Tab-separated table of C-alpha atoms and ligand atoms in Angstrom:
chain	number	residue	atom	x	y	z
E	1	UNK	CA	0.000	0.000	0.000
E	2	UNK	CA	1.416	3.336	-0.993
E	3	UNK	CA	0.985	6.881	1.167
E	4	UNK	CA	-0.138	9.939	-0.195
E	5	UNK	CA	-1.150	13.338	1.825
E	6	UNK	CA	-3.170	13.728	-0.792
E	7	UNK	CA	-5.018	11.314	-3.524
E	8	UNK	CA	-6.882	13.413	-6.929
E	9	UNK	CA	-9.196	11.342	-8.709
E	10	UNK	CA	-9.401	12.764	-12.326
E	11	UNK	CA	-6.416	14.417	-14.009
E	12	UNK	CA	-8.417	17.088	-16.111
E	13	UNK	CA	-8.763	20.952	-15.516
E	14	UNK	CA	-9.420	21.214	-11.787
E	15	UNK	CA	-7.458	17.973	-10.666
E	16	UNK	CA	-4.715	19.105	-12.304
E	17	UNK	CA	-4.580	22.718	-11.252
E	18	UNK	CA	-5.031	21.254	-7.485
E	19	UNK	CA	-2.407	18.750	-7.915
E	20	UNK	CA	0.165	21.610	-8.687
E	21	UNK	CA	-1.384	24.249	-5.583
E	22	UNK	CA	-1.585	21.230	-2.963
E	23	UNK	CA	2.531	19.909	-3.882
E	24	UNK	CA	3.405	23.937	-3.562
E	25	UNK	CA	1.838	23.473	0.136
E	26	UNK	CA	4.252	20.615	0.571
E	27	UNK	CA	1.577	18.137	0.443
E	28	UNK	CA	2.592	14.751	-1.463
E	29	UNK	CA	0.367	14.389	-4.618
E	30	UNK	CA	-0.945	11.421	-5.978
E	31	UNK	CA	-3.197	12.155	-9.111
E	32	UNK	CA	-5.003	9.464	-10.921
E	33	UNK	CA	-6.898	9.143	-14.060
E	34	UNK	CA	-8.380	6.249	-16.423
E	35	UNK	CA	-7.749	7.931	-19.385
E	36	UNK	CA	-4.726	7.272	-21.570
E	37	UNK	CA	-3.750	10.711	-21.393
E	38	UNK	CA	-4.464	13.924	-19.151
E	39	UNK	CA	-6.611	17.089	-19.908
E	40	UNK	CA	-8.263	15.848	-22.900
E	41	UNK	CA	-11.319	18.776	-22.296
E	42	UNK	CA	-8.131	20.866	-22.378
E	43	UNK	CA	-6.664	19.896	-25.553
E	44	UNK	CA	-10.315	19.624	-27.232
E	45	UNK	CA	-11.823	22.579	-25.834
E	46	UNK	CA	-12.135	26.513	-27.714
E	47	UNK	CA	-11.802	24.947	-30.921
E	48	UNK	CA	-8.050	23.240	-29.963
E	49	UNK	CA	-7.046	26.951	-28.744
E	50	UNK	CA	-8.660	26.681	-25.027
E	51	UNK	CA	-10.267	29.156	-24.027
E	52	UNK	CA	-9.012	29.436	-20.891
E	53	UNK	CA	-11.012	32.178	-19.031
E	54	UNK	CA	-12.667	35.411	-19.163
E	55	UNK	CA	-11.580	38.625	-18.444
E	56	UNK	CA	-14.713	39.338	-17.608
E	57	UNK	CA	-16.195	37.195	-15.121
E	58	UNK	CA	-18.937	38.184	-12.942
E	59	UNK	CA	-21.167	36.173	-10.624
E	60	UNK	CA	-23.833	36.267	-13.046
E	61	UNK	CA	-22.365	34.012	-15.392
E	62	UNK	CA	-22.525	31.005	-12.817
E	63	UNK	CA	-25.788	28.817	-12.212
E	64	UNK	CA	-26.178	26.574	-9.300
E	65	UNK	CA	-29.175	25.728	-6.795
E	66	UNK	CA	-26.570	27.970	-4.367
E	67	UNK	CA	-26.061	30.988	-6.358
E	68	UNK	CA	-24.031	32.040	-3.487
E	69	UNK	CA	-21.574	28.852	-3.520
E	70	UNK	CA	-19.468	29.898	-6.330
E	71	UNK	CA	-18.339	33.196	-5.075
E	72	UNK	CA	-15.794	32.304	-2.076
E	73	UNK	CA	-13.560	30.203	-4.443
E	74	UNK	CA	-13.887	32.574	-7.501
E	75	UNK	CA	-12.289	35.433	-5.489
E	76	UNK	CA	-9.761	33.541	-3.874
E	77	UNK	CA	-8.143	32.811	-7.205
E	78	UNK	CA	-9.243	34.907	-9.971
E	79	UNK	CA	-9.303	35.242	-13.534
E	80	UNK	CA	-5.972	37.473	-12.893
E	81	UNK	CA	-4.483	34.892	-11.011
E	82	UNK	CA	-4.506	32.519	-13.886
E	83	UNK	CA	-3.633	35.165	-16.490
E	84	UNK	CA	-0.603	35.703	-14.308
E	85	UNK	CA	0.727	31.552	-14.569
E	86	UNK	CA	-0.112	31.921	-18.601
E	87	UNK	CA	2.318	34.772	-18.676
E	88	UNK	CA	4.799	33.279	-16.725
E	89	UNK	CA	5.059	30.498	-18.483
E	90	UNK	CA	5.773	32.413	-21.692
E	91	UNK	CA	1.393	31.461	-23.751
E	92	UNK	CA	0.685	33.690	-26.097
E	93	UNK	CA	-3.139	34.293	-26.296
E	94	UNK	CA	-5.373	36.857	-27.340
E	95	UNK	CA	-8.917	38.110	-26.535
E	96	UNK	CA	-11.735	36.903	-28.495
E	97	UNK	CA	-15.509	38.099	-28.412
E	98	UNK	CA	-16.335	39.434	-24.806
E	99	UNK	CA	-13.291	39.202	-22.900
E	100	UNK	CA	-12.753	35.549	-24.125
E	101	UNK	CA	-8.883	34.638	-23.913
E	102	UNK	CA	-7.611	32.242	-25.681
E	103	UNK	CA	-4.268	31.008	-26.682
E	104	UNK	CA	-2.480	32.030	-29.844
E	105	UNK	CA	-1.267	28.571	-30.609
E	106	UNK	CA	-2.738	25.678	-29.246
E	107	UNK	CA	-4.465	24.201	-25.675
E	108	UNK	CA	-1.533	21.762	-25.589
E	109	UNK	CA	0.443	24.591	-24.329
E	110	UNK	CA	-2.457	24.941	-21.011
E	111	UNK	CA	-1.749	20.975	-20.752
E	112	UNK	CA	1.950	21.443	-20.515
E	113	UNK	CA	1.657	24.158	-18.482
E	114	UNK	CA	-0.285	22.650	-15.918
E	115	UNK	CA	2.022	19.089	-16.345
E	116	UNK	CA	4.537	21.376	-15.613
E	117	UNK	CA	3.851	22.615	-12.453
E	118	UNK	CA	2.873	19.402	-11.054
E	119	UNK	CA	6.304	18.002	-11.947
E	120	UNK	CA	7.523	21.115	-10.449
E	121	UNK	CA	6.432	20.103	-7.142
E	122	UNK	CA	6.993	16.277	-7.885
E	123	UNK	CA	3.373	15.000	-8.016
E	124	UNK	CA	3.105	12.303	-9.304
E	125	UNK	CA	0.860	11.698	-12.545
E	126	UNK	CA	-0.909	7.853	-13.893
E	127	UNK	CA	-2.939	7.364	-16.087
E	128	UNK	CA	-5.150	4.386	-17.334
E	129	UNK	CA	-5.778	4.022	-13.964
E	130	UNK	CA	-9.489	2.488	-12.879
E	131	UNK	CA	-10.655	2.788	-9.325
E	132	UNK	CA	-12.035	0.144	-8.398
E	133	UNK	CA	-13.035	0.963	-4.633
E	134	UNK	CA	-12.933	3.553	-1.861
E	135	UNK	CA	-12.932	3.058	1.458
E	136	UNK	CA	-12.797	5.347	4.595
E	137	UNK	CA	-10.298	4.777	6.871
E	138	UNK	CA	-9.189	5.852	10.476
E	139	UNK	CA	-6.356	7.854	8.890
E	140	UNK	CA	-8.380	8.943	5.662
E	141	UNK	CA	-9.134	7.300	2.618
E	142	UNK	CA	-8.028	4.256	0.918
E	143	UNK	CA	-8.408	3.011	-2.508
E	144	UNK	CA	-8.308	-0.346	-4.214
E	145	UNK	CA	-7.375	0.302	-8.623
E	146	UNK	CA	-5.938	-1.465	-11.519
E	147	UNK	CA	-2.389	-0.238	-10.569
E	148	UNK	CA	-2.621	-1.546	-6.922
E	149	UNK	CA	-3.616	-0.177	-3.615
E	150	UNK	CA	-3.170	3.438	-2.230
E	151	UNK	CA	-4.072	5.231	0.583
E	152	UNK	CA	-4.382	8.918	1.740
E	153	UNK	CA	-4.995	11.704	4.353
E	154	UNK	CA	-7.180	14.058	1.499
E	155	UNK	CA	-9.335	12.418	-1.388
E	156	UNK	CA	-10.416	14.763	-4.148
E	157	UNK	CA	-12.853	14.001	-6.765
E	158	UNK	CA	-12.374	15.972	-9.548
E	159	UNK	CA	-14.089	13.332	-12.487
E	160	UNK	CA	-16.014	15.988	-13.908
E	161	UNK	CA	-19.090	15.603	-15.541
E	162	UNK	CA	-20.794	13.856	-17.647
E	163	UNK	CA	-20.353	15.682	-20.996
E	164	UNK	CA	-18.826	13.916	-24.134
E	165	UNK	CA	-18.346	10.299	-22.797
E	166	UNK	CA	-15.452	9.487	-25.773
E	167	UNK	CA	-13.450	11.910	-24.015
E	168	UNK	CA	-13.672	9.896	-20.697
E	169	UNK	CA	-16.347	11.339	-18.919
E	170	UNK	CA	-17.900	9.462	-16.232
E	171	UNK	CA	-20.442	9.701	-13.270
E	172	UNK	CA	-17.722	8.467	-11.273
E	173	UNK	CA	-17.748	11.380	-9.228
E	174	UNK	CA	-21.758	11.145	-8.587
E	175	UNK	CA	-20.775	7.787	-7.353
E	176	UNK	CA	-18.836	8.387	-4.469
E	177	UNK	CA	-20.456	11.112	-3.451
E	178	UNK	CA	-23.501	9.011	-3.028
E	179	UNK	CA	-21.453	6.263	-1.326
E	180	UNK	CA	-20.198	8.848	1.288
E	181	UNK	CA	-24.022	10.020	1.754
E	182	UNK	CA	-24.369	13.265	-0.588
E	183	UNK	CA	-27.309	14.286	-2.498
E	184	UNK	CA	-26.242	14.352	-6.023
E	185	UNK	CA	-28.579	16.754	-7.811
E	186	UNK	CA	-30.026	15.828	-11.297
E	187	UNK	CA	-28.135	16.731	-14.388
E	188	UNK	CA	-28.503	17.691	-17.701
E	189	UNK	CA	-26.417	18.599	-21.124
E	190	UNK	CA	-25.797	21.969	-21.050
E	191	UNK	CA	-23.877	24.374	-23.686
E	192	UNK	CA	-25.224	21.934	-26.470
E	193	UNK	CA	-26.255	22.442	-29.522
E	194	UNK	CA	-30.925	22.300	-29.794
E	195	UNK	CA	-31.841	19.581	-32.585
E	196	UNK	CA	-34.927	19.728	-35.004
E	197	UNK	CA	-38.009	17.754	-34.542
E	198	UNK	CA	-38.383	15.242	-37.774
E	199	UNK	CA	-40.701	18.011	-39.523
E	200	UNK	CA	-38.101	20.697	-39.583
E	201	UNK	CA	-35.243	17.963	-40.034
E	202	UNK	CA	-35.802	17.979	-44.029
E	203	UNK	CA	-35.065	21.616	-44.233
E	204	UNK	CA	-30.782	20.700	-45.132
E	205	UNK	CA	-30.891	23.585	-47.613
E	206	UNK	CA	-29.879	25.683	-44.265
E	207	UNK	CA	-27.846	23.483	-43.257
E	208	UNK	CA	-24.130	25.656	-42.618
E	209	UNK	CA	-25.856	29.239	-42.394
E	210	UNK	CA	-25.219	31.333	-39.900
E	211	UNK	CA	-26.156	34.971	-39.030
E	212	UNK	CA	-26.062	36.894	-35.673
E	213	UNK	CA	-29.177	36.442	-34.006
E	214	UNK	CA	-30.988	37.233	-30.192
E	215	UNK	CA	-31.876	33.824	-28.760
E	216	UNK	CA	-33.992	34.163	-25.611
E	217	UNK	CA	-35.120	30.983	-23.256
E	218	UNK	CA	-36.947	31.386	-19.761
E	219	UNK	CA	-36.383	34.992	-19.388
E	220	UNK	CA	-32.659	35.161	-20.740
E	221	UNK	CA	-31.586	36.841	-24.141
E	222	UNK	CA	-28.144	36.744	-26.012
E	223	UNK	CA	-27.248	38.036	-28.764
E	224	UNK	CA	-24.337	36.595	-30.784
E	225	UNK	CA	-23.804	34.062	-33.580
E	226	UNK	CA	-26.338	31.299	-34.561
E	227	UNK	CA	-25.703	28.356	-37.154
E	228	UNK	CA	-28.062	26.199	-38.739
E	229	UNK	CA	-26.772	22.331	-38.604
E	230	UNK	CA	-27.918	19.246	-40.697
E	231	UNK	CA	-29.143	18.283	-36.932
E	232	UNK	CA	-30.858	21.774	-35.591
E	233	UNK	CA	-29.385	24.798	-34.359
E	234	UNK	CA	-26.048	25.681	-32.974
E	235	UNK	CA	-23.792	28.438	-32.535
E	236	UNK	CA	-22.627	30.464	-29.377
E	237	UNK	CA	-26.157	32.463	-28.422
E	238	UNK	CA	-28.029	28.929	-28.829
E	239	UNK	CA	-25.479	27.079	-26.576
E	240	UNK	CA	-25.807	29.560	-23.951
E	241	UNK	CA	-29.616	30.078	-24.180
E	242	UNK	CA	-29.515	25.763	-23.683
E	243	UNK	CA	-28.562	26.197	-20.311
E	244	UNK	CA	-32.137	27.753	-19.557
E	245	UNK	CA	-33.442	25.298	-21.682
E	246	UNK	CA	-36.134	22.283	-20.356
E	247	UNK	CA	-38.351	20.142	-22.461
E	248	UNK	CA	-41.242	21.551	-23.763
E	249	UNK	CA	-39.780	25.205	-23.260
E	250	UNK	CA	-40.159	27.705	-26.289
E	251	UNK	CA	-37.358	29.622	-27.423
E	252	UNK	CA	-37.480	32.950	-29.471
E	253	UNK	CA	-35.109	33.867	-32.293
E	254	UNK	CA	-35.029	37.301	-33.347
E	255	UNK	CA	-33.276	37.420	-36.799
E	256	UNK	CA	-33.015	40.989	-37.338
E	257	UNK	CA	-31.853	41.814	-33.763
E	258	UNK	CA	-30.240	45.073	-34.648
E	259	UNK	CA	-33.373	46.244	-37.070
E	260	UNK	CA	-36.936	47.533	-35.222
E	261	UNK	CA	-38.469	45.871	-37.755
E	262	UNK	CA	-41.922	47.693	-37.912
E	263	UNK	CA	-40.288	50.923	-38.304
E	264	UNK	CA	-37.870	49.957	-41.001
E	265	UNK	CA	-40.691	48.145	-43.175
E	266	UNK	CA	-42.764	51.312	-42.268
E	267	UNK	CA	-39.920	53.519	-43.509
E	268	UNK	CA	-38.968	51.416	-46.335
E	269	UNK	CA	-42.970	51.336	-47.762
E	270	UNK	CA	-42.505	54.677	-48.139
E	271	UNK	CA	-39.017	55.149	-49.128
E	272	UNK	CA	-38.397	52.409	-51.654
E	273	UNK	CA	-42.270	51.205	-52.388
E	274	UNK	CA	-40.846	49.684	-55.416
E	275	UNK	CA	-38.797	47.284	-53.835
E	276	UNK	CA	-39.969	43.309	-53.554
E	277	UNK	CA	-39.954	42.720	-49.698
E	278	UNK	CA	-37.404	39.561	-50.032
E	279	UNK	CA	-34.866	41.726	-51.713
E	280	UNK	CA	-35.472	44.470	-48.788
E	281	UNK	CA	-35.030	41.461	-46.474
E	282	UNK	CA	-32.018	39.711	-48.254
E	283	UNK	CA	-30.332	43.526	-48.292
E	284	UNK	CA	-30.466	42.670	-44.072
E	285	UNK	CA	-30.227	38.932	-44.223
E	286	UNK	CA	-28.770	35.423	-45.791
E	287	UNK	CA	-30.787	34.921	-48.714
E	288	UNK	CA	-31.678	31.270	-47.690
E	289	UNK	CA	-32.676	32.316	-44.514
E	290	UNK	CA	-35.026	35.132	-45.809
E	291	UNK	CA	-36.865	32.320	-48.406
E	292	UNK	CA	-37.229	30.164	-45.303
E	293	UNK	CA	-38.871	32.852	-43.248
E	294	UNK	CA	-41.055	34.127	-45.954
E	295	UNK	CA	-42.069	30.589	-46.771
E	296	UNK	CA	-43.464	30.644	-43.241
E	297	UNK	CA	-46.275	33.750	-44.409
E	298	UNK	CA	-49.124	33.614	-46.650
E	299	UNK	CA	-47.836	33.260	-50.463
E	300	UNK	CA	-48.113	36.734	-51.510
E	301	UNK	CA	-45.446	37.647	-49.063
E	302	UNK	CA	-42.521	36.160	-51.408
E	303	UNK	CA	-43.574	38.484	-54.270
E	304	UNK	CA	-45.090	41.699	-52.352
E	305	UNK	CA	-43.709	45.210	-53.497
E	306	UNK	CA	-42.880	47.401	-49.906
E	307	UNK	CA	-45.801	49.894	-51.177
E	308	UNK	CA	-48.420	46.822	-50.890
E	309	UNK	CA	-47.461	45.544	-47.391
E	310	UNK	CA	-50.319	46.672	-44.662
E	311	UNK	CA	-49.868	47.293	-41.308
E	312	UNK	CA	-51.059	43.436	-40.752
E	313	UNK	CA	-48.497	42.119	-43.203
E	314	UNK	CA	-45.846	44.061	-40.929
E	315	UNK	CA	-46.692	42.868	-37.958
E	316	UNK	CA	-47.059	39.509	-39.762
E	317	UNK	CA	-43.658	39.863	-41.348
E	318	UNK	CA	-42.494	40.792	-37.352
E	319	UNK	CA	-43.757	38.372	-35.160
E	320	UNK	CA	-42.118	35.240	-37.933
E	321	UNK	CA	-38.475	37.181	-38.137
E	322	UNK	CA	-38.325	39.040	-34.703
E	323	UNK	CA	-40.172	36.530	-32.612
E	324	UNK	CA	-39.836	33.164	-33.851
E	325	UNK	CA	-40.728	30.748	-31.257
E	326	UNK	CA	-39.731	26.762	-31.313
E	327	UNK	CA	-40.090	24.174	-28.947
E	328	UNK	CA	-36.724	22.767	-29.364
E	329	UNK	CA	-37.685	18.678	-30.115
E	330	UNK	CA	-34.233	18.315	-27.677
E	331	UNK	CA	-30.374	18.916	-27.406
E	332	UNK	CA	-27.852	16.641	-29.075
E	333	UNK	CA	-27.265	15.695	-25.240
E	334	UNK	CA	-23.724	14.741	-23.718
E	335	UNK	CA	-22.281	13.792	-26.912
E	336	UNK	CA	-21.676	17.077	-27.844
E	337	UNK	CA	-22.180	19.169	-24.437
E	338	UNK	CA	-19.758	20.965	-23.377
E	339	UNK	CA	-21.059	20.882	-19.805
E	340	UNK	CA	-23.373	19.020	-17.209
E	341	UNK	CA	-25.796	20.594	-15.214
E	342	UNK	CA	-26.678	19.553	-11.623
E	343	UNK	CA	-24.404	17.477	-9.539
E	344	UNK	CA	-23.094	17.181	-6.382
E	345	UNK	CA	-25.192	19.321	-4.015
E	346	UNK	CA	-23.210	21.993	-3.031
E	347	UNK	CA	-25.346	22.710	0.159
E	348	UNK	CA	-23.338	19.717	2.008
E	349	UNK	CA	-19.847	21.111	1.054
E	350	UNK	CA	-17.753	24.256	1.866
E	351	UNK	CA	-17.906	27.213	-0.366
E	352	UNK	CA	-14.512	28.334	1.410
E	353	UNK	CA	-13.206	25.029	1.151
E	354	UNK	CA	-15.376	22.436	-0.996
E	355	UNK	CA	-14.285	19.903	1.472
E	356	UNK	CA	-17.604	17.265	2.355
E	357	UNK	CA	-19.435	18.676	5.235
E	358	UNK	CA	-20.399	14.826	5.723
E	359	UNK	CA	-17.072	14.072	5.984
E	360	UNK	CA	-13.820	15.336	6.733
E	361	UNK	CA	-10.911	15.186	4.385
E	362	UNK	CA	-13.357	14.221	0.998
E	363	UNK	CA	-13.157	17.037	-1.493
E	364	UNK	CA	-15.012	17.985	-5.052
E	365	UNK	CA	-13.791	20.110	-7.249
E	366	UNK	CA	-14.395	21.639	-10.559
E	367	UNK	CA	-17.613	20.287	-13.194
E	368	UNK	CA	-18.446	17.564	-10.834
E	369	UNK	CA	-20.023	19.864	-8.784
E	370	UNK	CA	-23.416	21.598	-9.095
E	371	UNK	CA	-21.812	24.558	-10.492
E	372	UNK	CA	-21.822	25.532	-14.323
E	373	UNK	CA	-20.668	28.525	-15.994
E	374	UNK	CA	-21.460	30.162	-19.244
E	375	UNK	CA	-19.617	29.793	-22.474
E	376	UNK	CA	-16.771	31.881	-22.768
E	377	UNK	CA	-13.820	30.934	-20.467
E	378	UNK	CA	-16.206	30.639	-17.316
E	379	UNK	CA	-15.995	26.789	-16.867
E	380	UNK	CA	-11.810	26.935	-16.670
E	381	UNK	CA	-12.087	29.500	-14.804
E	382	UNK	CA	-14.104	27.420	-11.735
E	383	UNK	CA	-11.957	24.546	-12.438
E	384	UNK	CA	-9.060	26.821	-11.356
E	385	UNK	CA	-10.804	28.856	-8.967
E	386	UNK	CA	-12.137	25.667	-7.170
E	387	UNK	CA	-8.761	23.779	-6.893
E	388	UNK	CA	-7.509	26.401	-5.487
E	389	UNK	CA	-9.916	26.971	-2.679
E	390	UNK	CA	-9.508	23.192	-2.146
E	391	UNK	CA	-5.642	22.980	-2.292
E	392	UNK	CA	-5.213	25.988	0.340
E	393	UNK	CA	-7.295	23.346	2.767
E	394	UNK	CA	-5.028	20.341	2.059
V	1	FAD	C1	-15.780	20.337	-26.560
V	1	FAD	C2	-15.617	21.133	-25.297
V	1	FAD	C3	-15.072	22.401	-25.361
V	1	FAD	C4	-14.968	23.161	-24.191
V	1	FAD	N1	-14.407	24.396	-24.283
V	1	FAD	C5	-14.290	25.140	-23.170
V	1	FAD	C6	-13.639	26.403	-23.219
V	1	FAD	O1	-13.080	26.795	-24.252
V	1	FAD	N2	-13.609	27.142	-22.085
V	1	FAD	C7	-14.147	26.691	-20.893
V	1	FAD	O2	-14.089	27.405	-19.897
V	1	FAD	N3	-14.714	25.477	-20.806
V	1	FAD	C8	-14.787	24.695	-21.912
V	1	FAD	N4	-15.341	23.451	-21.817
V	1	FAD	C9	-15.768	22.961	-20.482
V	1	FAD	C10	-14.533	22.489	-19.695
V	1	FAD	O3	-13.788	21.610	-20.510
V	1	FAD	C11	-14.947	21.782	-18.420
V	1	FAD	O4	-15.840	22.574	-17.682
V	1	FAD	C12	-13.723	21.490	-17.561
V	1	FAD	O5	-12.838	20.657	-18.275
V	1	FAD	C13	-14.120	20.828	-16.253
V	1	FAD	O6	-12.958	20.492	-15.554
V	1	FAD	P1	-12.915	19.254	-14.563
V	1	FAD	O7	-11.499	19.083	-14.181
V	1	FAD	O8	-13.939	19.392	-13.532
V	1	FAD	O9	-13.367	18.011	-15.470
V	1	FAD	P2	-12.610	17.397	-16.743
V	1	FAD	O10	-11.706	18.390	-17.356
V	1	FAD	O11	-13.685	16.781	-17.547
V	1	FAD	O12	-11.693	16.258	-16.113
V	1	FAD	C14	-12.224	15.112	-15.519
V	1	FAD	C15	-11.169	14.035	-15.561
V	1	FAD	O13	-11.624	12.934	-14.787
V	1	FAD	C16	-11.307	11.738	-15.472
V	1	FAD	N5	-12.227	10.708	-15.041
V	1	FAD	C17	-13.559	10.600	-15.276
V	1	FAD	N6	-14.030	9.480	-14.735
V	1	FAD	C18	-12.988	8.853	-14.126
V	1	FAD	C19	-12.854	7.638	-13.407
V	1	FAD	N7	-13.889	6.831	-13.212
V	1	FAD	N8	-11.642	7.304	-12.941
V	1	FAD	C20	-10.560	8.101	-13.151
V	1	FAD	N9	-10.631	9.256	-13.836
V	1	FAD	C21	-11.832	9.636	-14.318
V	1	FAD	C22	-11.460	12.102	-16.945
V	1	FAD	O14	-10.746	11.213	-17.771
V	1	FAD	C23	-10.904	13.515	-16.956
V	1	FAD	O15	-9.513	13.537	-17.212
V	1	FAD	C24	-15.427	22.652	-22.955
V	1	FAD	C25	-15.933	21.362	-22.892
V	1	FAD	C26	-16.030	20.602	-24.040
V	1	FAD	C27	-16.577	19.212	-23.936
């Protein structure tokens, strides 16, 4: 049986980060993972650049049943914090979109980064390593795996969620928290892409178009890029309206998000009366778009001159390019999400800490947790943020 001060189940984001912060407190580090290889989110995430956090981030951009949880760890290591460790280690990046940073190369150079500090502080790393069984014991934890026995002072489960199962996701983590007596909160795919009902499915002709767009879900709007897929809809304002997103619950497009449409088709009867509406429209929009809209109003729509349109046909014209409503038929689930929803309740662990408040020495870090940030950096960011807190405890 080998002796750790402190055993890390799951060598992605958070288990890494904590890994490097709880050897640089002296402890001795054991981190395991069943993957062949570590931080494979890392490497796949921000389109192979990793988008590593925001500069930007704000409370609101977190969702948990505790919308208070999240705040303890996120200002005890910030966004600046981890800015600071990118810069030292020589990663380029740049900003992208609101405050998104990214690096100018590639997210193997997060991976290395992060390798690199453990080794600094001689933690040790393996991989393809199953765990097999946990036990509590008078002097902490021990654990039965596929590479032998181990045993430890601190556990911390940092398995993530349960997005994009190729990648080695698990509900590992769900596991033990149940075996130690924690609620574990239901999840769901979140950050994922909606998918078309079979009606709507035979529509591939906007398949690949995209336009900027204001998606709003229970009571939250954002505006930013949209794509149509051969499966549905994608793009960053539909992956972050999906986190508000339940079964059977509408969602509104507005195509023409920087256009008040009424006035401009009011205007433009007057000023160009001439004009065919769908070459007014496609002056504004993606022509394929515009014939699928128009397709959606009575037939003499597609041919109208602006002159001919009445105040009904505006509003008409309106409500089916301003206010589109769908009842998503669902989300391409945890294939494809880039984050799980739900998870272990954070009411029975430390928001200072996230040690168990069951019991002492168990910690959860990072996705596993029933904390979920928005797209744009926020979900490194807690992985960080959260090791930390837990690492300062070890
Ligand atoms: C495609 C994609 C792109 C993303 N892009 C971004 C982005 O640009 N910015 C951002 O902020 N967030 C992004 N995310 C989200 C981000 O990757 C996660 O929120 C983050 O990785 C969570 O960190 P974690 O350490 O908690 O879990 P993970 O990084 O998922 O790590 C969990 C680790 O646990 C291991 N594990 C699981 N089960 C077991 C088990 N039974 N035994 C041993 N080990 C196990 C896994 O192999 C994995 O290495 C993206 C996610 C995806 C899927």
């Amino acid at each position: 049986m080998q002796n750790y001060d402190v055993i890390i189940i799951g060598a992605g984001a958070a288990g890494l980060f904590c890994a490097s912060q709880a050897g640089q407190r002296g402890q001795k580090v054991l981190l395991l993972d069943h993957a062949n290889r570590v931080g494979k989110k890392i490497l796949m995430s921000g389109g192979g650049r990793c988008n590593f956090t925001n500069l930007h981030i704000t409370y609101d951009d977190y969702y948990s049943s505790n919308p208070h949880f999240f705040k303890s760890a996120l200002s005890q290591y910030t966004q600046w914090d981890f800015i600071k460790l990118v810069e030292d280690h020589g990663i380029a990046y740049h900003e992208k979109g609101r405050g998104e940073l990214f690096c100018d190369n590639k997210a193997s150079d997060i991976v290395q980064m992060l390798v690199a500090e453990v080794q600094k502080v001689a933690g040790e790393i393996r991989t393809h390593c199953e765990v097999q069984a946990i036990a509590q014991v008078e002097a902490g934890y021990s654990l039965k795996t596929s590479l032998g026995s181990f045993s430890c002072q601190s556990l911390v489960i940092a398995t993530g969620g349960l997005s994009i199962p190729t990648m080695g996701a698990t509900g590992f983590g769900y596991e033990v928290a149940k075996q130690f007596g924690h609620t574990v909160l239901p999840t769901k795919p979140a950050l994922v892409p909606f998918v078309w009902d079979d009606r709507r499915k035979i529509n591939k002709v906007l398949s690949g178009v995209s336009c900027d767009a204001e998606v709003s879900c229970n009571d939250h709007s954002y505006q930013e890029g949209l794509l149509f897929t051969h499966r549905g809809l994608s793009g960053p304002a539909i992956l972050k309206a999906s986190s508000h997103w339940d079964y059977g619950v509408p969602v509104e497009i507005n195509y023409l998000p920087s256009l008040d449409l009424i006035e401009a088709l009011k205007r433009a009867r007057i000023e160009q009366p001439r004009k065919q509406l769908k070459n007014w429209l496609q002056s504004n929009l993606v022509n394929q778009l515009v014939e699928w809209l128009l397709a959606q109003l009575p037939d003499h729509l597609m041919t109208i001159n602006m002159a001919d349109l009445n105040n009904a046909d505006i509003e008409a014209i309106d409500k089916t390019f301003c206010h589109w409503r769908w009842v998503p038929a669902d989300t391409e689930g945890y294939r494809t999400a880039e984050v799980t929803m739900g998870g272990v309740d954070v009411t029975q662990v430390s928001s200072k800490t996230m040690e168990s408040a069951l019991l002492p020495n168990l910690y959860f870090i990072g996705e596993v947790l029933d904390v979920t940030g928005q797209l744009g950096g926020f979900n490194f960011q807690w992985a960080w943020s959260s090791a930390y807190a837990a690492a300062q405890a070890l």
